[in-house]
Amino acid sequence: MNVVKRAKAPTPKFFKVLRTVGLALVAVGGAILTAPVALPAIVTTLGGYVAVAGGVVTAVSQLTTESENADPAKKND
């Protein structure tokens, strides 16, 4: 399965929720990084880490698909 088909395939409910959480983390991290006030360096650094982590969680969750063969005992050889 290529990346385009995988991205368009149905996503399990758990990963839909996880994708939404990831998007929220990206938004929070972005808001911290673009704050119009001067923030301590540690807060800005953490904001960057939160944004990156949210992006990774979102990308992985989007590319996770439901298996056509959910039973591991029934392998297609």
PDB file of C-alpha atoms in Angstrom, residues 1-41:
ATOM      1  CA  MET A   1       0.000   0.000   0.000  1.00  0.00           C
ATOM      2  CA  ASN A   2       1.522   3.332  -0.977  1.00  0.00           C
ATOM      3  CA  VAL A   3       1.363   6.485   1.119  1.00  0.00           C
ATOM      4  CA  VAL A   4      -1.537   8.089  -0.782  1.00  0.00           C
ATOM      5  CA  LYS A   5      -3.757   4.995  -0.456  1.00  0.00           C
ATOM      6  CA  ARG A   6      -2.772   4.672   3.207  1.00  0.00           C
ATOM      7  CA  ALA A   7      -3.672   8.310   3.926  1.00  0.00           C
ATOM      8  CA  LYS A   8      -7.073   7.886   2.242  1.00  0.00           C
ATOM      9  CA  ALA A   9      -7.873   4.547   3.955  1.00  0.00           C
ATOM     10  CA  PRO A  10     -10.238   4.435   6.974  1.00  0.00           C
ATOM     11  CA  THR A  11      -8.633   5.313  10.302  1.00  0.00           C
ATOM     12  CA  PRO A  12      -9.582   3.484  13.544  1.00  0.00           C
ATOM     13  CA  LYS A  13     -11.511   5.525  16.132  1.00  0.00           C
ATOM     14  CA  PHE A  14      -8.651   5.537  18.675  1.00  0.00           C
ATOM     15  CA  PHE A  15      -6.268   7.062  16.143  1.00  0.00           C
ATOM     16  CA  LYS A  16      -8.838   9.672  15.118  1.00  0.00           C
ATOM     17  CA  VAL A  17      -8.927  10.827  18.743  1.00  0.00           C
ATOM     18  CA  LEU A  18      -5.130  10.688  18.941  1.00  0.00           C
ATOM     19  CA  ARG A  19      -4.892  12.747  15.724  1.00  0.00           C
ATOM     20  CA  THR A  20      -7.123  15.418  17.262  1.00  0.00           C
ATOM     21  CA  VAL A  21      -4.961  15.504  20.403  1.00  0.00           C
ATOM     22  CA  GLY A  22      -1.884  15.873  18.195  1.00  0.00           C
ATOM     23  CA  LEU A  23      -3.428  18.794  16.342  1.00  0.00           C
ATOM     24  CA  ALA A  24      -4.234  20.454  19.667  1.00  0.00           C
ATOM     25  CA  LEU A  25      -0.615  20.013  20.775  1.00  0.00           C
ATOM     26  CA  VAL A  26       0.595  21.621  17.536  1.00  0.00           C
ATOM     27  CA  ALA A  27      -1.747  24.556  18.142  1.00  0.00           C
ATOM     28  CA  VAL A  28      -0.579  25.028  21.737  1.00  0.00           C
ATOM     29  CA  GLY A  29       3.080  24.782  20.745  1.00  0.00           C
ATOM     30  CA  GLY A  30       2.570  27.228  17.903  1.00  0.00           C
ATOM     31  CA  ALA A  31       0.791  29.685  20.182  1.00  0.00           C
ATOM     32  CA  ILE A  32       3.655  29.534  22.674  1.00  0.00           C
ATOM     33  CA  LEU A  33       6.258  30.039  19.965  1.00  0.00           C
ATOM     34  CA  THR A  34       4.464  33.000  18.405  1.00  0.00           C
ATOM     35  CA  ALA A  35       3.447  34.716  21.654  1.00  0.00           C
ATOM     36  CA  PRO A  36       3.744  38.506  21.351  1.00  0.00           C
ATOM     37  CA  VAL A  37       5.334  38.774  24.791  1.00  0.00           C
ATOM     38  CA  ALA A  38       8.832  37.786  25.847  1.00  0.00           C
ATOM     39  CA  LEU A  39       8.784  34.352  27.454  1.00  0.00           C
ATOM     40  CA  PRO A  40      11.591  32.596  29.305  1.00  0.00           C
ATOM     41  CA  ALA A  41      13.828  30.451  27.115  1.00  0.00           C
TER      42      ALA A  41
END
